[in-house]
PDB file of C-alpha atoms in Angstrom:
ATOM      1  CA  MET E   1      -8.026   9.883  10.749  1.00 95.00           C
ATOM      2  CA  LYS E   2      -4.433   8.964   9.928  1.00 98.00           C
ATOM      3  CA  LEU E   3      -2.744  10.436   6.862  1.00 98.00           C
ATOM      4  CA  ARG E   4      -0.101   8.400   5.081  1.00 98.00           C
ATOM      5  CA  ILE E   5       2.232   9.443   2.278  1.00 98.00           C
ATOM      6  CA  PHE E   6       2.080   7.137  -0.738  1.00 98.00           C
ATOM      7  CA  THR E   7       4.654   7.345  -3.547  1.00 98.00           C
ATOM      8  CA  GLU E   8       5.043   5.928  -7.057  1.00 96.00           C
ATOM      9  CA  PRO E   9       8.844   5.628  -7.492  1.00 95.00           C
ATOM     10  CA  GLN E  10       8.626   3.809 -10.830  1.00 94.00           C
ATOM     11  CA  GLN E  11       7.697   7.161 -12.365  1.00 92.00           C
ATOM     12  CA  GLY E  12      11.251   8.427 -11.901  1.00 90.00           C
ATOM     13  CA  ALA E  13      12.517   8.405  -8.297  1.00 93.00           C
ATOM     14  CA  ASP E  14      15.739   6.928  -6.967  1.00 94.00           C
ATOM     15  CA  TYR E  15      16.479   5.816  -3.407  1.00 96.00           C
ATOM     16  CA  ASP E  16      17.892   9.175  -2.296  1.00 96.00           C
ATOM     17  CA  THR E  17      14.690  10.921  -3.382  1.00 95.00           C
ATOM     18  CA  LEU E  18      12.595   8.392  -1.500  1.00 97.00           C
ATOM     19  CA  LEU E  19      14.776   8.791   1.578  1.00 98.00           C
ATOM     20  CA  ALA E  20      14.181  12.556   1.536  1.00 98.00           C
ATOM     21  CA  ILE E  21      10.424  12.030   1.272  1.00 98.00           C
ATOM     22  CA  ALA E  22      10.412   9.416   4.033  1.00 98.00           C
ATOM     23  CA  LYS E  23      12.380  11.658   6.396  1.00 98.00           C
ATOM     24  CA  ALA E  24      10.020  14.558   5.655  1.00 98.00           C
ATOM     25  CA  THR E  25       7.069  12.218   6.267  1.00 98.00           C
ATOM     26  CA  GLU E  26       8.454  11.393   9.690  1.00 98.00           C
ATOM     27  CA  ASP E  27       9.554  14.913  10.635  1.00 98.00           C
ATOM     28  CA  LEU E  28       6.245  16.489   9.589  1.00 98.00           C
ATOM     29  CA  GLY E  29       4.066  14.152  11.642  1.00 98.00           C
ATOM     30  CA  PHE E  30       2.460  11.883   9.052  1.00 98.00           C
ATOM     31  CA  ASP E  31       1.614   8.341  10.097  1.00 98.00           C
ATOM     32  CA  ALA E  32       3.414   6.318   7.432  1.00 98.00           C
ATOM     33  CA  PHE E  33       5.464   6.203   4.252  1.00 98.00           C
ATOM     34  CA  PHE E  34       4.270   3.751   1.629  1.00 98.00           C
ATOM     35  CA  ARG E  35       5.440   3.048  -1.883  1.00 98.00           C
ATOM     36  CA  SER E  36       4.105   1.178  -4.866  1.00 97.00           C
ATOM     37  CA  ASP E  37       5.796  -2.042  -5.931  1.00 97.00           C
ATOM     38  CA  HIS E  38       6.448  -1.585  -9.647  1.00 96.00           C
ATOM     39  CA  TYR E  39       9.510  -1.871 -11.866  1.00 95.00           C
ATOM     40  CA  LEU E  40       8.371   0.060 -14.955  1.00 93.00           C
ATOM     41  CA  LYS E  41       7.018   3.569 -15.428  1.00 92.00           C
ATOM     42  CA  MET E  42       3.464   4.090 -16.585  1.00 90.00           C
ATOM     43  CA  GLY E  43       2.038   6.636 -18.981  1.00 82.00           C
ATOM     44  CA  SER E  44       3.988   9.669 -20.103  1.00 72.00           C
ATOM     45  CA  ALA E  45       6.234  10.165 -17.091  1.00 64.00           C
ATOM     46  CA  SER E  46       9.161  12.392 -18.011  1.00 62.00           C
ATOM     47  CA  GLY E  47      12.735  11.736 -17.042  1.00 58.00           C
ATOM     48  CA  ARG E  48      14.491   8.484 -16.376  1.00 65.00           C
ATOM     49  CA  PRO E  49      12.205   5.815 -14.889  1.00 67.00           C
ATOM     50  CA  GLY E  50      13.131   4.656 -11.408  1.00 72.00           C
ATOM     51  CA  SER E  51      13.127   0.863 -11.328  1.00 83.00           C
ATOM     52  CA  THR E  52      13.832   0.451  -7.621  1.00 94.00           C
ATOM     53  CA  ASP E  53      12.861  -2.592  -5.582  1.00 97.00           C
ATOM     54  CA  ALA E  54      10.195  -1.950  -2.964  1.00 98.00           C
ATOM     55  CA  TRP E  55      11.465  -4.197  -0.194  1.00 98.00           C
ATOM     56  CA  ILE E  56      15.111  -3.224  -0.614  1.00 98.00           C
ATOM     57  CA  THR E  57      13.970   0.406  -0.400  1.00 98.00           C
ATOM     58  CA  LEU E  58      11.963  -0.262   2.753  1.00 98.00           C
ATOM     59  CA  ALA E  59      14.880  -2.118   4.341  1.00 98.00           C
ATOM     60  CA  GLY E  60      17.031   0.966   3.870  1.00 98.00           C
ATOM     61  CA  LEU E  61      14.332   3.278   5.184  1.00 98.00           C
ATOM     62  CA  ALA E  62      13.809   0.996   8.180  1.00 98.00           C
ATOM     63  CA  ARG E  63      17.303   1.936   9.382  1.00 98.00           C
ATOM     64  CA  GLU E  64      16.976   5.628   8.498  1.00 98.00           C
ATOM     65  CA  THR E  65      13.666   6.321  10.282  1.00 98.00           C
ATOM     66  CA  SER E  66      12.413   5.645  13.784  1.00 98.00           C
ATOM     67  CA  ARG E  67       8.673   6.333  14.038  1.00 98.00           C
ATOM     68  CA  ILE E  68       6.696   6.078  10.798  1.00 98.00           C
ATOM     69  CA  ARG E  69       5.064   2.928   9.529  1.00 98.00           C
ATOM     70  CA  LEU E  70       6.521   1.515   6.302  1.00 99.00           C
ATOM     71  CA  GLY E  71       4.844  -0.589   3.649  1.00 98.00           C
ATOM     72  CA  THR E  72       3.762  -1.386   0.113  1.00 98.00           C
ATOM     73  CA  LEU E  73       0.532  -0.601  -1.676  1.00 97.00           C
ATOM     74  CA  VAL E  74       0.725  -3.223  -3.024  1.00 97.00           C
ATOM     75  CA  SER E  75       3.272  -5.955  -3.710  1.00 98.00           C
ATOM     76  CA  PRO E  76       2.288  -8.229  -6.628  1.00 97.00           C
ATOM     77  CA  VAL E  77       2.302 -11.960  -5.986  1.00 98.00           C
ATOM     78  CA  THR E  78       4.080 -12.401  -9.319  1.00 98.00           C
ATOM     79  CA  PHE E  79       7.288 -10.720  -8.125  1.00 98.00           C
ATOM     80  CA  ARG E  80       8.258 -13.001  -5.237  1.00 98.00           C
ATOM     81  CA  LEU E  81       7.731 -16.561  -4.102  1.00 98.00           C
ATOM     82  CA  PRO E  82       5.673 -16.606  -0.890  1.00 98.00           C
ATOM     83  CA  GLY E  83       8.383 -18.131   1.268  1.00 98.00           C
ATOM     84  CA  VAL E  84      10.872 -15.506   0.115  1.00 98.00           C
ATOM     85  CA  LEU E  85       8.340 -12.730   0.670  1.00 98.00           C
ATOM     86  CA  ALA E  86       7.650 -13.912   4.209  1.00 98.00           C
ATOM     87  CA  ILE E  87      11.395 -13.843   4.955  1.00 98.00           C
ATOM     88  CA  GLN E  88      11.873 -10.392   3.420  1.00 98.00           C
ATOM     89  CA  VAL E  89       8.968  -8.754   5.218  1.00 98.00           C
ATOM     90  CA  ALA E  90       9.847 -10.363   8.560  1.00 98.00           C
ATOM     91  CA  GLN E  91      13.442  -9.212   8.246  1.00 98.00           C
ATOM     92  CA  VAL E  92      12.465  -5.630   7.382  1.00 98.00           C
ATOM     93  CA  ASP E  93      10.045  -5.720  10.314  1.00 98.00           C
ATOM     94  CA  GLN E  94      12.981  -6.643  12.543  1.00 98.00           C
ATOM     95  CA  MET E  95      15.137  -3.921  10.996  1.00 98.00           C
ATOM     96  CA  SER E  96      12.445  -1.317  11.660  1.00 98.00           C
ATOM     97  CA  GLY E  97      11.641  -2.415  15.195  1.00 98.00           C
ATOM     98  CA  GLY E  98       8.172  -3.596  14.215  1.00 98.00           C
ATOM     99  CA  ARG E  99       6.900  -0.862  11.870  1.00 98.00           C
ATOM    100  CA  VAL E 100       6.215  -2.766   8.640  1.00 98.00           C
ATOM    101  CA  GLU E 101       2.921  -3.451   6.865  1.00 98.00           C
ATOM    102  CA  LEU E 102       2.416  -5.711   3.850  1.00 98.00           C
ATOM    103  CA  GLY E 103       0.047  -4.696   1.092  1.00 98.00           C
ATOM    104  CA  LEU E 104      -0.399  -7.689  -1.202  1.00 98.00           C
ATOM    105  CA  GLY E 105      -2.226  -8.008  -4.511  1.00 97.00           C
ATOM    106  CA  THR E 106      -2.450 -10.032  -7.690  1.00 96.00           C
ATOM    107  CA  GLY E 107      -0.372  -7.779  -9.953  1.00 95.00           C
ATOM    108  CA  TRP E 108      -1.799  -6.342 -13.148  1.00 95.00           C
ATOM    109  CA  PHE E 109       0.864  -4.503 -15.197  1.00 96.00           C
ATOM    110  CA  ALA E 110       1.878  -6.985 -17.879  1.00 97.00           C
ATOM    111  CA  ASP E 111       4.491  -4.729 -19.514  1.00 94.00           C
ATOM    112  CA  GLU E 112       6.746  -4.617 -16.454  1.00 95.00           C
ATOM    113  CA  HIS E 113       6.768  -8.396 -16.352  1.00 97.00           C
ATOM    114  CA  THR E 114       7.788  -8.570 -19.998  1.00 96.00           C
ATOM    115  CA  ALA E 115      10.461  -5.912 -19.474  1.00 93.00           C
ATOM    116  CA  TYR E 116      12.185  -7.881 -16.713  1.00 95.00           C
ATOM    117  CA  GLY E 117      11.412 -11.476 -17.664  1.00 97.00           C
ATOM    118  CA  ILE E 118       8.904 -12.073 -14.873  1.00 97.00           C
ATOM    119  CA  PRO E 119       6.182 -14.666 -15.576  1.00 97.00           C
ATOM    120  CA  PHE E 120       2.669 -13.216 -15.768  1.00 98.00           C
ATOM    121  CA  PRO E 121       0.268 -16.156 -15.398  1.00 96.00           C
ATOM    122  CA  GLU E 122      -3.463 -15.907 -15.887  1.00 94.00           C
ATOM    123  CA  GLN E 123      -4.400 -17.541 -12.580  1.00 93.00           C
ATOM    124  CA  ARG E 124      -2.938 -14.769 -10.438  1.00 96.00           C
ATOM    125  CA  PHE E 125      -5.878 -14.678  -8.044  1.00 96.00           C
ATOM    126  CA  ASP E 126      -5.270 -18.331  -7.210  1.00 97.00           C
ATOM    127  CA  LEU E 127      -1.615 -17.476  -6.529  1.00 97.00           C
ATOM    128  CA  PHE E 128      -2.790 -14.583  -4.354  1.00 98.00           C
ATOM    129  CA  GLU E 129      -4.938 -16.813  -2.170  1.00 98.00           C
ATOM    130  CA  GLU E 130      -2.183 -19.394  -1.714  1.00 98.00           C
ATOM    131  CA  GLN E 131       0.410 -16.716  -0.942  1.00 98.00           C
ATOM    132  CA  LEU E 132      -1.785 -15.246   1.785  1.00 98.00           C
ATOM    133  CA  ALA E 133      -2.173 -18.699   3.348  1.00 98.00           C
ATOM    134  CA  ILE E 134       1.559 -19.398   3.149  1.00 98.00           C
ATOM    135  CA  VAL E 135       2.877 -16.051   4.380  1.00 98.00           C
ATOM    136  CA  THR E 136       0.539 -15.982   7.365  1.00 98.00           C
ATOM    137  CA  GLY E 137       1.123 -19.678   7.995  1.00 98.00           C
ATOM    138  CA  LEU E 138       4.885 -19.204   8.149  1.00 98.00           C
ATOM    139  CA  TRP E 139       4.574 -16.256  10.528  1.00 98.00           C
ATOM    140  CA  HIS E 140       2.036 -17.968  12.789  1.00 98.00           C
ATOM    141  CA  THR E 141       3.936 -21.260  13.138  1.00 98.00           C
ATOM    142  CA  PRO E 142       5.454 -21.660  16.622  1.00 98.00           C
ATOM    143  CA  GLU E 143       9.239 -21.455  16.647  1.00 95.00           C
ATOM    144  CA  ASP E 144       9.613 -25.067  17.757  1.00 96.00           C
ATOM    145  CA  GLN E 145       7.527 -26.355  14.852  1.00 98.00           C
ATOM    146  CA  THR E 146       7.804 -26.521  11.058  1.00 98.00           C
ATOM    147  CA  PHE E 147       5.333 -25.460   8.385  1.00 98.00           C
ATOM    148  CA  SER E 148       4.196 -27.417   5.337  1.00 98.00           C
ATOM    149  CA  TYR E 149       1.743 -26.429   2.620  1.00 98.00           C
ATOM    150  CA  PRO E 150       0.497 -28.796  -0.108  1.00 98.00           C
ATOM    151  CA  GLY E 151      -0.881 -26.206  -2.516  1.00 98.00           C
ATOM    152  CA  LYS E 152      -1.697 -26.399  -6.190  1.00 97.00           C
ATOM    153  CA  HIS E 153       0.787 -23.662  -7.107  1.00 97.00           C
ATOM    154  CA  TYR E 154       3.205 -23.746  -4.155  1.00 98.00           C
ATOM    155  CA  GLN E 155       4.386 -26.664  -2.039  1.00 98.00           C
ATOM    156  CA  LEU E 156       6.355 -26.173   1.181  1.00 98.00           C
ATOM    157  CA  VAL E 157       7.732 -29.105   3.164  1.00 98.00           C
ATOM    158  CA  ASP E 158       9.024 -28.830   6.735  1.00 98.00           C
ATOM    159  CA  SER E 159       9.936 -25.148   6.501  1.00 98.00           C
ATOM    160  CA  PRO E 160      11.572 -23.821   9.688  1.00 98.00           C
ATOM    161  CA  ALA E 161       9.296 -20.782   9.200  1.00 98.00           C
ATOM    162  CA  LEU E 162      12.009 -18.313  10.107  1.00 98.00           C
ATOM    163  CA  PRO E 163      12.675 -15.482  10.630  1.00 98.00           C
ATOM    164  CA  LYS E 164       9.711 -14.296  12.652  1.00 98.00           C
ATOM    165  CA  PRO E 165       8.529 -10.687  12.441  1.00 98.00           C
ATOM    166  CA  VAL E 166       8.640  -8.458  15.508  1.00 98.00           C
ATOM    167  CA  GLN E 167       4.906  -7.801  15.258  1.00 98.00           C
ATOM    168  CA  ARG E 168       2.975 -10.844  16.380  1.00 96.00           C
ATOM    169  CA  PRO E 169       1.151 -12.747  15.169  1.00 96.00           C
ATOM    170  CA  ASN E 170       2.034 -10.854  11.991  1.00 98.00           C
ATOM    171  CA  PRO E 171       2.688  -7.427  10.512  1.00 98.00           C
ATOM    172  CA  PRO E 172      -0.580  -5.851   9.357  1.00 98.00           C
ATOM    173  CA  ILE E 173      -1.731  -7.183   5.986  1.00 98.00           C
ATOM    174  CA  ILE E 174      -3.504  -4.836   3.580  1.00 98.00           C
ATOM    175  CA  ILE E 175      -5.753  -6.143   0.818  1.00 98.00           C
ATOM    176  CA  GLY E 176      -7.424  -3.803  -1.618  1.00 91.00           C
ATOM    177  CA  GLY E 177      -9.295  -3.616  -4.860  1.00 89.00           C
ATOM    178  CA  GLY E 178     -12.757  -3.434  -6.295  1.00 87.00           C
ATOM    179  CA  GLY E 179     -13.546  -7.101  -6.824  1.00 90.00           C
ATOM    180  CA  ALA E 180     -17.057  -7.824  -5.613  1.00 90.00           C
ATOM    181  CA  LYS E 181     -16.605 -11.389  -4.323  1.00 93.00           C
ATOM    182  CA  ARG E 182     -13.135 -12.878  -3.907  1.00 96.00           C
ATOM    183  CA  THR E 183     -11.380  -9.698  -2.751  1.00 97.00           C
ATOM    184  CA  PRO E 184     -13.802  -9.015   0.148  1.00 97.00           C
ATOM    185  CA  ARG E 185     -13.705 -12.699   1.093  1.00 97.00           C
ATOM    186  CA  LEU E 186      -9.918 -12.742   1.296  1.00 98.00           C
ATOM    187  CA  ALA E 187      -9.839  -9.414   3.118  1.00 98.00           C
ATOM    188  CA  ALA E 188     -12.250 -10.766   5.706  1.00 98.00           C
ATOM    189  CA  ARG E 189     -10.163 -13.903   6.197  1.00 98.00           C
ATOM    190  CA  TYR E 190      -6.601 -12.586   6.046  1.00 98.00           C
ATOM    191  CA  ALA E 191      -6.420  -8.791   6.142  1.00 98.00           C
ATOM    192  CA  ASP E 192      -6.002  -6.295   8.932  1.00 98.00           C
ATOM    193  CA  GLU E 193      -6.921  -3.481   6.551  1.00 98.00           C
ATOM    194  CA  TYR E 194      -9.107  -3.184   3.465  1.00 98.00           C
ATOM    195  CA  ASN E 195      -8.114  -0.432   1.028  1.00 98.00           C
ATOM    196  CA  PHE E 196     -10.214   0.947  -1.812  1.00 97.00           C
ATOM    197  CA  GLY E 197      -8.328   3.399  -3.956  1.00 94.00           C
ATOM    198  CA  PHE E 198      -8.892   6.241  -6.389  1.00 97.00           C
ATOM    199  CA  GLN E 199     -12.670   6.192  -6.417  1.00 96.00           C
ATOM    200  CA  GLN E 200     -15.320   8.653  -5.341  1.00 96.00           C
ATOM    201  CA  VAL E 201     -17.195   8.401  -2.070  1.00 97.00           C
ATOM    202  CA  GLU E 202     -20.266   6.457  -3.236  1.00 97.00           C
ATOM    203  CA  PRO E 203     -18.482   3.458  -4.816  1.00 97.00           C
ATOM    204  CA  THR E 204     -16.046   3.461  -1.896  1.00 97.00           C
ATOM    205  CA  ALA E 205     -18.929   3.159   0.555  1.00 98.00           C
ATOM    206  CA  ALA E 206     -20.301   0.217  -1.428  1.00 97.00           C
ATOM    207  CA  ALA E 207     -16.896  -1.500  -1.423  1.00 97.00           C
ATOM    208  CA  PHE E 208     -16.540  -1.020   2.339  1.00 98.00           C
ATOM    209  CA  GLU E 209     -19.965  -2.574   2.849  1.00 98.00           C
ATOM    210  CA  ARG E 210     -19.002  -5.608   0.762  1.00 97.00           C
ATOM    211  CA  ALA E 211     -15.973  -6.105   2.998  1.00 98.00           C
ATOM    212  CA  ARG E 212     -18.107  -5.742   6.115  1.00 98.00           C
ATOM    213  CA  GLU E 213     -20.603  -8.288   4.796  1.00 98.00           C
ATOM    214  CA  ALA E 214     -17.780 -10.720   4.033  1.00 98.00           C
ATOM    215  CA  CYS E 215     -16.630 -10.371   7.640  1.00 98.00           C
ATOM    216  CA  ARG E 216     -20.115 -11.086   8.931  1.00 98.00           C
ATOM    217  CA  ALA E 217     -20.338 -14.170   6.703  1.00 98.00           C
ATOM    218  CA  ILE E 218     -17.391 -15.794   8.522  1.00 98.00           C
ATOM    219  CA  GLY E 219     -18.284 -14.551  11.988  1.00 98.00           C
ATOM    220  CA  ARG E 220     -15.687 -11.798  12.115  1.00 98.00           C
ATOM    221  CA  ASP E 221     -16.573  -8.435  13.626  1.00 98.00           C
ATOM    222  CA  PRO E 222     -16.485  -5.940  10.704  1.00 98.00           C
ATOM    223  CA  ALA E 223     -15.058  -3.367  13.105  1.00 98.00           C
ATOM    224  CA  ALA E 224     -11.924  -5.531  13.448  1.00 98.00           C
ATOM    225  CA  LEU E 225     -11.010  -4.592   9.880  1.00 98.00           C
ATOM    226  CA  THR E 226      -9.507  -1.158   9.234  1.00 98.00           C
ATOM    227  CA  TYR E 227     -10.939   0.665   6.208  1.00 98.00           C
ATOM    228  CA  SER E 228      -8.806   3.017   4.131  1.00 98.00           C
ATOM    229  CA  VAL E 229      -8.704   4.922   0.862  1.00 98.00           C
ATOM    230  CA  ALA E 230      -5.986   6.116  -1.481  1.00 98.00           C
ATOM    231  CA  GLN E 231      -6.361   9.443  -3.277  1.00 98.00           C
ATOM    232  CA  VAL E 232      -4.049  11.572  -5.373  1.00 98.00           C
ATOM    233  CA  VAL E 233      -3.408  14.877  -3.596  1.00 98.00           C
ATOM    234  CA  CYS E 234      -2.831  18.324  -5.119  1.00 98.00           C
ATOM    235  CA  CYS E 235      -3.123  21.108  -2.565  1.00 98.00           C
ATOM    236  CA  GLY E 236      -2.266  24.790  -2.689  1.00 98.00           C
ATOM    237  CA  ARG E 237      -2.940  27.983  -0.767  1.00 98.00           C
ATOM    238  CA  THR E 238      -4.014  29.744  -3.962  1.00 98.00           C
ATOM    239  CA  ASP E 239      -5.633  28.710  -7.228  1.00 98.00           C
ATOM    240  CA  ALA E 240      -2.364  29.430  -8.992  1.00 98.00           C
ATOM    241  CA  GLU E 241      -0.456  27.152  -6.642  1.00 98.00           C
ATOM    242  CA  VAL E 242      -2.961  24.330  -7.159  1.00 98.00           C
ATOM    243  CA  ALA E 243      -2.735  24.802 -10.934  1.00 98.00           C
ATOM    244  CA  ARG E 244       1.066  24.749 -10.827  1.00 98.00           C
ATOM    245  CA  ARG E 245       1.102  21.507  -8.868  1.00 98.00           C
ATOM    246  CA  ALA E 246      -1.477  19.933 -11.175  1.00 98.00           C
ATOM    247  CA  GLN E 247       0.580  20.892 -14.229  1.00 96.00           C
ATOM    248  CA  ALA E 248       3.705  19.404 -12.642  1.00 95.00           C
ATOM    249  CA  ILE E 249       2.041  15.972 -12.534  1.00 94.00           C
ATOM    250  CA  GLY E 250       0.346  16.282 -15.931  1.00 93.00           C
ATOM    251  CA  ARG E 251      -3.211  16.574 -14.604  1.00 95.00           C
ATOM    252  CA  GLU E 252      -6.078  19.068 -14.835  1.00 97.00           C
ATOM    253  CA  VAL E 253      -7.362  20.806 -11.693  1.00 97.00           C
ATOM    254  CA  ASP E 254     -11.042  20.068 -12.373  1.00 97.00           C
ATOM    255  CA  GLU E 255     -10.307  16.396 -12.967  1.00 97.00           C
ATOM    256  CA  LEU E 256      -8.289  16.181  -9.759  1.00 97.00           C
ATOM    257  CA  LYS E 257     -11.061  17.843  -7.774  1.00 96.00           C
ATOM    258  CA  ALA E 258     -13.544  15.313  -9.146  1.00 95.00           C
ATOM    259  CA  ASN E 259     -11.358  12.261  -8.640  1.00 95.00           C
ATOM    260  CA  GLY E 260      -8.917  13.110  -5.885  1.00 97.00           C
ATOM    261  CA  LEU E 261      -8.042  15.498  -3.081  1.00 98.00           C
ATOM    262  CA  ALA E 262      -7.398  18.818  -4.791  1.00 98.00           C
ATOM    263  CA  GLY E 263      -7.788  22.497  -4.062  1.00 98.00           C
ATOM    264  CA  SER E 264      -7.230  24.588  -0.982  1.00 98.00           C
ATOM    265  CA  PRO E 265      -6.436  22.994   2.381  1.00 98.00           C
ATOM    266  CA  ASP E 266     -10.055  23.534   3.409  1.00 98.00           C
ATOM    267  CA  GLU E 267     -11.284  21.737   0.282  1.00 98.00           C
ATOM    268  CA  VAL E 268      -8.943  18.807   0.931  1.00 98.00           C
ATOM    269  CA  VAL E 269     -10.057  18.598   4.580  1.00 98.00           C
ATOM    270  CA  GLU E 270     -13.714  18.618   3.485  1.00 98.00           C
ATOM    271  CA  LYS E 271     -13.163  15.792   0.998  1.00 98.00           C
ATOM    272  CA  ILE E 272     -11.287  13.726   3.574  1.00 98.00           C
ATOM    273  CA  ALA E 273     -14.213  14.241   5.964  1.00 98.00           C
ATOM    274  CA  SER E 274     -16.578  12.761   3.368  1.00 98.00           C
ATOM    275  CA  PHE E 275     -14.520   9.558   3.355  1.00 98.00           C
ATOM    276  CA  ALA E 276     -14.375   9.548   7.150  1.00 98.00           C
ATOM    277  CA  ALA E 277     -18.167   9.714   7.196  1.00 98.00           C
ATOM    278  CA  ILE E 278     -18.396   6.319   5.424  1.00 98.00           C
ATOM    279  CA  GLY E 279     -15.903   4.678   7.758  1.00 98.00           C
ATOM    280  CA  ALA E 280     -12.451   5.412   6.315  1.00 98.00           C
ATOM    281  CA  GLU E 281      -9.865   5.540   9.085  1.00 98.00           C
ATOM    282  CA  ARG E 282      -6.762   6.125   6.956  1.00 98.00           C
ATOM    283  CA  VAL E 283      -6.059   8.083   3.808  1.00 98.00           C
ATOM    284  CA  TYR E 284      -3.069   7.336   1.616  1.00 98.00           C
ATOM    285  CA  LEU E 285      -2.103  10.644   0.021  1.00 98.00           C
ATOM    286  CA  GLN E 286      -0.640   9.790  -3.375  1.00 98.00           C
ATOM    287  CA  VAL E 287       2.128  12.353  -3.849  1.00 98.00           C
ATOM    288  CA  LEU E 288       3.280  12.271  -7.463  1.00 96.00           C
ATOM    289  CA  ASP E 289       5.825  15.104  -7.535  1.00 96.00           C
ATOM    290  CA  LEU E 290       8.519  13.812  -5.202  1.00 95.00           C
ATOM    291  CA  THR E 291      10.678  16.919  -5.622  1.00 94.00           C
ATOM    292  CA  ASP E 292       8.043  19.185  -4.028  1.00 97.00           C
ATOM    293  CA  LEU E 293       8.716  18.910  -0.310  1.00 98.00           C
ATOM    294  CA  ALA E 294       6.861  22.189   0.205  1.00 98.00           C
ATOM    295  CA  HIS E 295       3.692  20.323  -0.745  1.00 98.00           C
ATOM    296  CA  LEU E 296       4.176  17.955   2.195  1.00 98.00           C
ATOM    297  CA  GLU E 297       4.907  20.890   4.479  1.00 98.00           C
ATOM    298  CA  LEU E 298       1.630  22.551   3.450  1.00 98.00           C
ATOM    299  CA  LEU E 299      -0.357  19.357   4.024  1.00 98.00           C
ATOM    300  CA  ALA E 300       1.266  18.890   7.434  1.00 98.00           C
ATOM    301  CA  ALA E 301       0.605  22.475   8.482  1.00 98.00           C
ATOM    302  CA  GLU E 302      -2.915  23.043   7.152  1.00 98.00           C
ATOM    303  CA  VAL E 303      -4.549  19.646   6.567  1.00 98.00           C
ATOM    304  CA  LEU E 304      -3.112  17.177   9.074  1.00 98.00           C
ATOM    305  CA  PRO E 305      -4.212  19.108  12.211  1.00 98.00           C
ATOM    306  CA  HIS E 306      -7.824  19.223  10.997  1.00 98.00           C
ATOM    307  CA  VAL E 307      -8.478  15.559  10.267  1.00 96.00           C
TER     308      VAL E 307
END
C-alpha cells in the first residue's frame, strides 16, 4: 500500500506552505504529494483563501523535490483547453524528471467559475471525454507526425503534438468519481488509476467492481488498472490529540471516524487495511491543516511502516 499526501490549498495555503508540506512528504518517505485544483475556498475556512494555480505550483515543486510523485486530484476540464493542458503537464513532467500524474475530472464547483470568469457549461462530461482523447492523442503521436482531432467541442488541425512527456506513452492518468456508467467506461479506456474518494468501504468496493467490469467489457485486464481511495486523515497518539486535530479542521471526532481515517495510529492502520482488502493499492491522505507538520511526522513514524 502506498500512502500519498493530498492537500486542499484553496482553503488558505500559499506556495511556501505547500513547498514545506511537499518537502516533508519527500523527507518522511511518503509516495507522493498531490493537490486539488480549485481557485476558491469552500465552506467556512478561516483566514485568507489561497487561490493558487495547481500546475504552476507543481512546476515549482518539480524543481524543489527529487523523489516523490506529483499530481492533481483532480484538474477540471473547464479550467484549461486540452491542448494547453497537454503542454503544461508534459512540461512539468520534464521538469520533474518523469514524476507527474494527471488527475482529470469534469469540474463541479460553479462558484469558483463565477468568481474568476470561467465558463461553466452543462455538457462538461462531453468535454471530459474529448479532453481525454485529445491529451492522450497528443502524447501518443510520434514525433515525426502531427495530430488532428475533429471533435464536437474541440478541433485540432495538424498539431505538432509537442512537447512530449518524459513518461511514455504518457504520465499516469487518474479518473475518479461515483458515476455508475460513463466514469467507469472512461476509466477503463483511458485511465491508469481509478480513484473513489471519501466513501466508506462498502460503496468503494462496489465502485471498484464497476470499474473492473468496464475493463472486462472492452477486453482490458482489470488488474492493469490501479485502484485507490482518498480519505481525510486525523491521527493522534492520544484522544486529546485526535480531538485537537479534529477541532483545528472544524470536524467532529466521531464523524471523522465514521467517514475518514481518524483515531490512534492503530485505528488508522486498521481502516486502511479494510480498503486494502477490497483492492485499494493507494490511499490519498487528505491533510487539511497544512501548518501541522507534526501530524505528517506521526503518520510517517507510526502508520506508514505498517501498511
